[in-house]
PDB file of C-alpha atoms in Angstrom:
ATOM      1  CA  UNK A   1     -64.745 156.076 201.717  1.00 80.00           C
ATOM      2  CA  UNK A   2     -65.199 156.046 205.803  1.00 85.00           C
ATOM      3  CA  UNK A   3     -62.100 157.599 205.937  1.00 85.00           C
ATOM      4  CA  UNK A   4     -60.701 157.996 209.438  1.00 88.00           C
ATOM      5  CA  UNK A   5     -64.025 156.023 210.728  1.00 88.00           C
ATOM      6  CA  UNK A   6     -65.799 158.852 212.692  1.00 89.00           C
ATOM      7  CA  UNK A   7     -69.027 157.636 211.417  1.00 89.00           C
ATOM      8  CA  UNK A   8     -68.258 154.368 211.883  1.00 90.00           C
ATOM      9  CA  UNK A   9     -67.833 154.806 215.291  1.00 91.00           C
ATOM     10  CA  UNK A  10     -70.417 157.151 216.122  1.00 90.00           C
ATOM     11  CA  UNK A  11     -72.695 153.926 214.945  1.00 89.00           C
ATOM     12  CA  UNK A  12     -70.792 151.476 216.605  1.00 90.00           C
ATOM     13  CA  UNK A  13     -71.086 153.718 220.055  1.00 89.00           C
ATOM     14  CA  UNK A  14     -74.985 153.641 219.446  1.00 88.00           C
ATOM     15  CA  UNK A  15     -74.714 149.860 219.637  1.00 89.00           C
ATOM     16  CA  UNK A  16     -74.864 149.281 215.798  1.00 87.00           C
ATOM     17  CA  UNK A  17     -72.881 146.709 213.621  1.00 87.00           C
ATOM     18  CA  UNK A  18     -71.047 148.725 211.414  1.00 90.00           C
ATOM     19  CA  UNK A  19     -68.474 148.650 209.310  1.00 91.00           C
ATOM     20  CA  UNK A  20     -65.777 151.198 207.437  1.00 91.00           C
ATOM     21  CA  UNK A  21     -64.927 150.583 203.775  1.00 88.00           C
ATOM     22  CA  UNK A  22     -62.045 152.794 202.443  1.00 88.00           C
ATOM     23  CA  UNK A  23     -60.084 151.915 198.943  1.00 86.00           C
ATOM     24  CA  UNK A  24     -57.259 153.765 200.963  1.00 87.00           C
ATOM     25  CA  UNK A  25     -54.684 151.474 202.710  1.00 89.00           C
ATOM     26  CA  UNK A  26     -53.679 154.092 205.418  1.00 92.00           C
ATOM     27  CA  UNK A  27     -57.071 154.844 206.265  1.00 90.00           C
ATOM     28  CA  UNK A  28     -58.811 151.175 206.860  1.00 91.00           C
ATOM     29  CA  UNK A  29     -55.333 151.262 209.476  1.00 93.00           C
ATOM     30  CA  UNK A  30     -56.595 154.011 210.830  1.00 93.00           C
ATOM     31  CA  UNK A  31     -60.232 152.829 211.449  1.00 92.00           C
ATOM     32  CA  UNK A  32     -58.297 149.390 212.756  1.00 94.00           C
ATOM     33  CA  UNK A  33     -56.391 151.435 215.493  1.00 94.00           C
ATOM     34  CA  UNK A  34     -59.402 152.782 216.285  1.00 93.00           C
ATOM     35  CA  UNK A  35     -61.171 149.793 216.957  1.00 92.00           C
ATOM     36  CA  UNK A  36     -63.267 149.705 214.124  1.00 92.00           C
ATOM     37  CA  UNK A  37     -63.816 146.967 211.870  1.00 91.00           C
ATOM     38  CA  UNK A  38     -62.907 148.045 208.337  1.00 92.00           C
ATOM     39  CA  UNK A  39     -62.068 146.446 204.802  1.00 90.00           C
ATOM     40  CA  UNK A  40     -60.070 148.129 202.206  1.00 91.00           C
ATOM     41  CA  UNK A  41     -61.598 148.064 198.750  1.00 87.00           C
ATOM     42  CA  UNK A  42     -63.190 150.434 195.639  1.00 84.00           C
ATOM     43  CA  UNK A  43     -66.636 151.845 196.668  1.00 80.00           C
ATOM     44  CA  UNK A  44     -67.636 149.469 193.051  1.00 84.00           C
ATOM     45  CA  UNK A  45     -66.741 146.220 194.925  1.00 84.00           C
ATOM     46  CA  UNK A  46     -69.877 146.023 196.991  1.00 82.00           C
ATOM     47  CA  UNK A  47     -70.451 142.313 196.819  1.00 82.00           C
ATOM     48  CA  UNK A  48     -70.416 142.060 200.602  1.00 80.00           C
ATOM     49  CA  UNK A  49     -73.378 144.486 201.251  1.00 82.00           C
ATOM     50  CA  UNK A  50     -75.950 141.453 201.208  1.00 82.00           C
ATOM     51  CA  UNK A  51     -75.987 140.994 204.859  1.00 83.00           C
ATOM     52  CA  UNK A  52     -76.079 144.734 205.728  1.00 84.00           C
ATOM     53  CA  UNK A  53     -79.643 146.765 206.010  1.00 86.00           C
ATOM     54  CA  UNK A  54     -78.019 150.497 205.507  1.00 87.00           C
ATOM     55  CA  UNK A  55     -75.955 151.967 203.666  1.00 87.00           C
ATOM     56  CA  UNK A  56     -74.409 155.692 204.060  1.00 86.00           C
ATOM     57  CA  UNK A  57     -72.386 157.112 201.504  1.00 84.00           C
ATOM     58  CA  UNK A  58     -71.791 160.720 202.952  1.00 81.00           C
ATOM     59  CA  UNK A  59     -70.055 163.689 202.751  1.00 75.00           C
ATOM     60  CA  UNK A  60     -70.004 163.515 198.609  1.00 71.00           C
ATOM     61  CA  UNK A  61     -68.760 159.442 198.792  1.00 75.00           C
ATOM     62  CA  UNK A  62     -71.191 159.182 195.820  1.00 75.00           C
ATOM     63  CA  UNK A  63     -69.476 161.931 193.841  1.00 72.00           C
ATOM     64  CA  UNK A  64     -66.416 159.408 193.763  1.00 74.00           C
ATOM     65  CA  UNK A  65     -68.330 157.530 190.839  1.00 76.00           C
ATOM     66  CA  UNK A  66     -67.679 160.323 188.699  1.00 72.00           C
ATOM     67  CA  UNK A  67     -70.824 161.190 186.580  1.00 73.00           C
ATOM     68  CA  UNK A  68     -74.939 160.726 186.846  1.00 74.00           C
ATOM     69  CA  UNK A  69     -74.171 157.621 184.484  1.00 81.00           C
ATOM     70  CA  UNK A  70     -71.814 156.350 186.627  1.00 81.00           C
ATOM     71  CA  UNK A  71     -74.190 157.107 189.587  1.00 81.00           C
ATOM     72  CA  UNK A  72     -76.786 155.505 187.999  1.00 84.00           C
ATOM     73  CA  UNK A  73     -74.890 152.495 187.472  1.00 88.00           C
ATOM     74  CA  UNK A  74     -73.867 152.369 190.322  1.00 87.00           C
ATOM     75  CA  UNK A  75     -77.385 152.651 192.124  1.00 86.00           C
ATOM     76  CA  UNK A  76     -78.087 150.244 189.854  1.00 89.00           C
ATOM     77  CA  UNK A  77     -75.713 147.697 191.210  1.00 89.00           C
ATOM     78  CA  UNK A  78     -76.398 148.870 195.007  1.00 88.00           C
ATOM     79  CA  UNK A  79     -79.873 147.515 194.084  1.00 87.00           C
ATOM     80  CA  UNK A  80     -78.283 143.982 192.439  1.00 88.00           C
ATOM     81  CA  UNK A  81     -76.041 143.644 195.610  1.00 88.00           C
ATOM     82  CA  UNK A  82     -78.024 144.598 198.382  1.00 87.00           C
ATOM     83  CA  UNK A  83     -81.293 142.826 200.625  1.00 86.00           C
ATOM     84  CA  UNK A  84     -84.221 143.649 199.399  1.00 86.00           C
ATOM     85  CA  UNK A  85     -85.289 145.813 202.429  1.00 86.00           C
ATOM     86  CA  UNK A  86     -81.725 147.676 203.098  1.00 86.00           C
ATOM     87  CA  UNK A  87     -81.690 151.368 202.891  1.00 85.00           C
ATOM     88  CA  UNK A  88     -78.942 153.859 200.893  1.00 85.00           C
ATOM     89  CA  UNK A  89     -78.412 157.300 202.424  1.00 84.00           C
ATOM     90  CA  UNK A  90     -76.369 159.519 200.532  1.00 81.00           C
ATOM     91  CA  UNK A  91     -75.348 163.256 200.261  1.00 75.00           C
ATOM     92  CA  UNK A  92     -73.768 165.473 197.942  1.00 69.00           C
ATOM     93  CA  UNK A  93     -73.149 169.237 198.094  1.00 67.00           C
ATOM     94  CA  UNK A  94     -72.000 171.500 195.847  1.00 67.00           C
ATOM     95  CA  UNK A  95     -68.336 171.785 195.058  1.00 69.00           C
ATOM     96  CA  UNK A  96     -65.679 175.000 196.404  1.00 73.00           C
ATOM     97  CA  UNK A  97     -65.382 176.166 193.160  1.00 76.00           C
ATOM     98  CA  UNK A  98     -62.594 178.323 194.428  1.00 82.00           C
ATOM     99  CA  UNK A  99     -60.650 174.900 195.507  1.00 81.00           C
ATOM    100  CA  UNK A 100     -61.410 173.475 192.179  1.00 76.00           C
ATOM    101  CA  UNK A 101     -59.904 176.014 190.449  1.00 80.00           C
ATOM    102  CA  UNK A 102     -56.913 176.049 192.529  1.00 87.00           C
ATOM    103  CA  UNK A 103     -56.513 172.624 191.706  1.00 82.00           C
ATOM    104  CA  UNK A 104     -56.555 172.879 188.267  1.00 83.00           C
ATOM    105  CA  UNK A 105     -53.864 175.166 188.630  1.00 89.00           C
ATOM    106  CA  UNK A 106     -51.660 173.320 190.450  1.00 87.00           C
ATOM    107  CA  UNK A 107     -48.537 172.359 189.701  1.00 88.00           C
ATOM    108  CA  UNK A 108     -48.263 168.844 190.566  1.00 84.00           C
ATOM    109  CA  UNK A 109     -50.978 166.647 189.709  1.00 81.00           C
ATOM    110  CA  UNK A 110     -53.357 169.021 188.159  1.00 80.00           C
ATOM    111  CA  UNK A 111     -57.197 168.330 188.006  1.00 74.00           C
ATOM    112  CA  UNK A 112     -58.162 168.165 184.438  1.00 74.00           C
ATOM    113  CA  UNK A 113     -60.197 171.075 183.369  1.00 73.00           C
ATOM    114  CA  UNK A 114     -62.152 169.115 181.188  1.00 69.00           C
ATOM    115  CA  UNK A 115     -63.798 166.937 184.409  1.00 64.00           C
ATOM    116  CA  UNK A 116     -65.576 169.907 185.707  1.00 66.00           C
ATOM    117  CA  UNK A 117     -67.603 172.660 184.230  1.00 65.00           C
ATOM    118  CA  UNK A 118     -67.867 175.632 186.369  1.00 66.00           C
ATOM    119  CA  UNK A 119     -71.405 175.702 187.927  1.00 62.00           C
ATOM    120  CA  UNK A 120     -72.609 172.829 186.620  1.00 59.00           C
ATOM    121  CA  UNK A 121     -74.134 170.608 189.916  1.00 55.00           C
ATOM    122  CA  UNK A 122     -76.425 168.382 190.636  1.00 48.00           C
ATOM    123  CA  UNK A 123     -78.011 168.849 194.058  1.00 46.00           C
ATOM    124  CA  UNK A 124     -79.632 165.770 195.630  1.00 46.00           C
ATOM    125  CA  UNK A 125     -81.450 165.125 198.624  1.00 47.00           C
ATOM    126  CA  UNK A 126     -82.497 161.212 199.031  1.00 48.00           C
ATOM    127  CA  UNK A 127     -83.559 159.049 200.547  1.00 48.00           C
ATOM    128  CA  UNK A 128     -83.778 155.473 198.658  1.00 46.00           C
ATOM    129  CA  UNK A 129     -84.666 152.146 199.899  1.00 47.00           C
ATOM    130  CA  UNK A 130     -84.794 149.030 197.772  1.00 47.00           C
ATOM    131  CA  UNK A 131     -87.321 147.290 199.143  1.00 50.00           C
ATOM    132  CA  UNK A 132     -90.804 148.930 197.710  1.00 47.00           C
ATOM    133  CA  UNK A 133     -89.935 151.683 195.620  1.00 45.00           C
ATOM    134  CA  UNK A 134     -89.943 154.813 197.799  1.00 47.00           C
ATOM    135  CA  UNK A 135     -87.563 158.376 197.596  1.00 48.00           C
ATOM    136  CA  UNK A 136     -87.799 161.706 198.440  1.00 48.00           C
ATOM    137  CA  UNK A 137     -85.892 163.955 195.949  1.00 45.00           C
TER     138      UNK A 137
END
């Protein structure tokens, strides 16, 4: 999600309609005490996106989905939901394998060691627009 809105607002600032979507309740406050205008919900319910001509998922946002299938899927409804001419940024980087682990060692709430599998990563670098069919990957 947008998370505390810095991107948000670094649009906004450029004189861009933007807006912050977060599925956590604490941080959509955040981006609304910061001035910017924000909606909580799951990165899934995208319904709203029809009006919009960008989209930036960013620092790993499209991880959240969980798998390529679910990425795909996803894409997939991006595609559904969105104009014809809008745009999807995204980024992913590799994982800190050394956080991982640590996580999957923790105590409370430990991170299943069946939802990773050390080294395994998909690196992409795209750029996708929905319009005519066009990428660079």
């Amino acid at each position: 999600g947008a998370g505390a809105g810095c991107h948000v607002m670094a649009l906004t600032e450029l004189g861009l309609a933007a807006e912050g979507i977060d599925i956590c309740r604490e941080a959509v406050e955040v981006m609304s005490s910061r001035g910017i205008v924000s909606r909580q919900c799951s990165l899934w319910d995208v319904s709203h996106l029809g009006d919009f001509s960008t989209v930036f998922l960013l620092m790993n946002s499209a991880g959240a989905v969980g798998s390529i299938k679910a990425l795909r899927a996803f894409l997939q409804l991006l595609h559904t939901e969105t104009s014809p001419d809008c745009c999807v940024y995204l980024d992913v980087a590799p994982p800190d394998w050394a956080a991982v682990h640590a996580a999957a060692k923790r105590r409370r709430e430990p991170l299943s060691e069946r939802s990773f599998k050390e080294d395994q990563w998909a690196v992409l670098d795209c750029s996708l627009t929905f319009g005519s069919v066009q990428g660079l990957t």
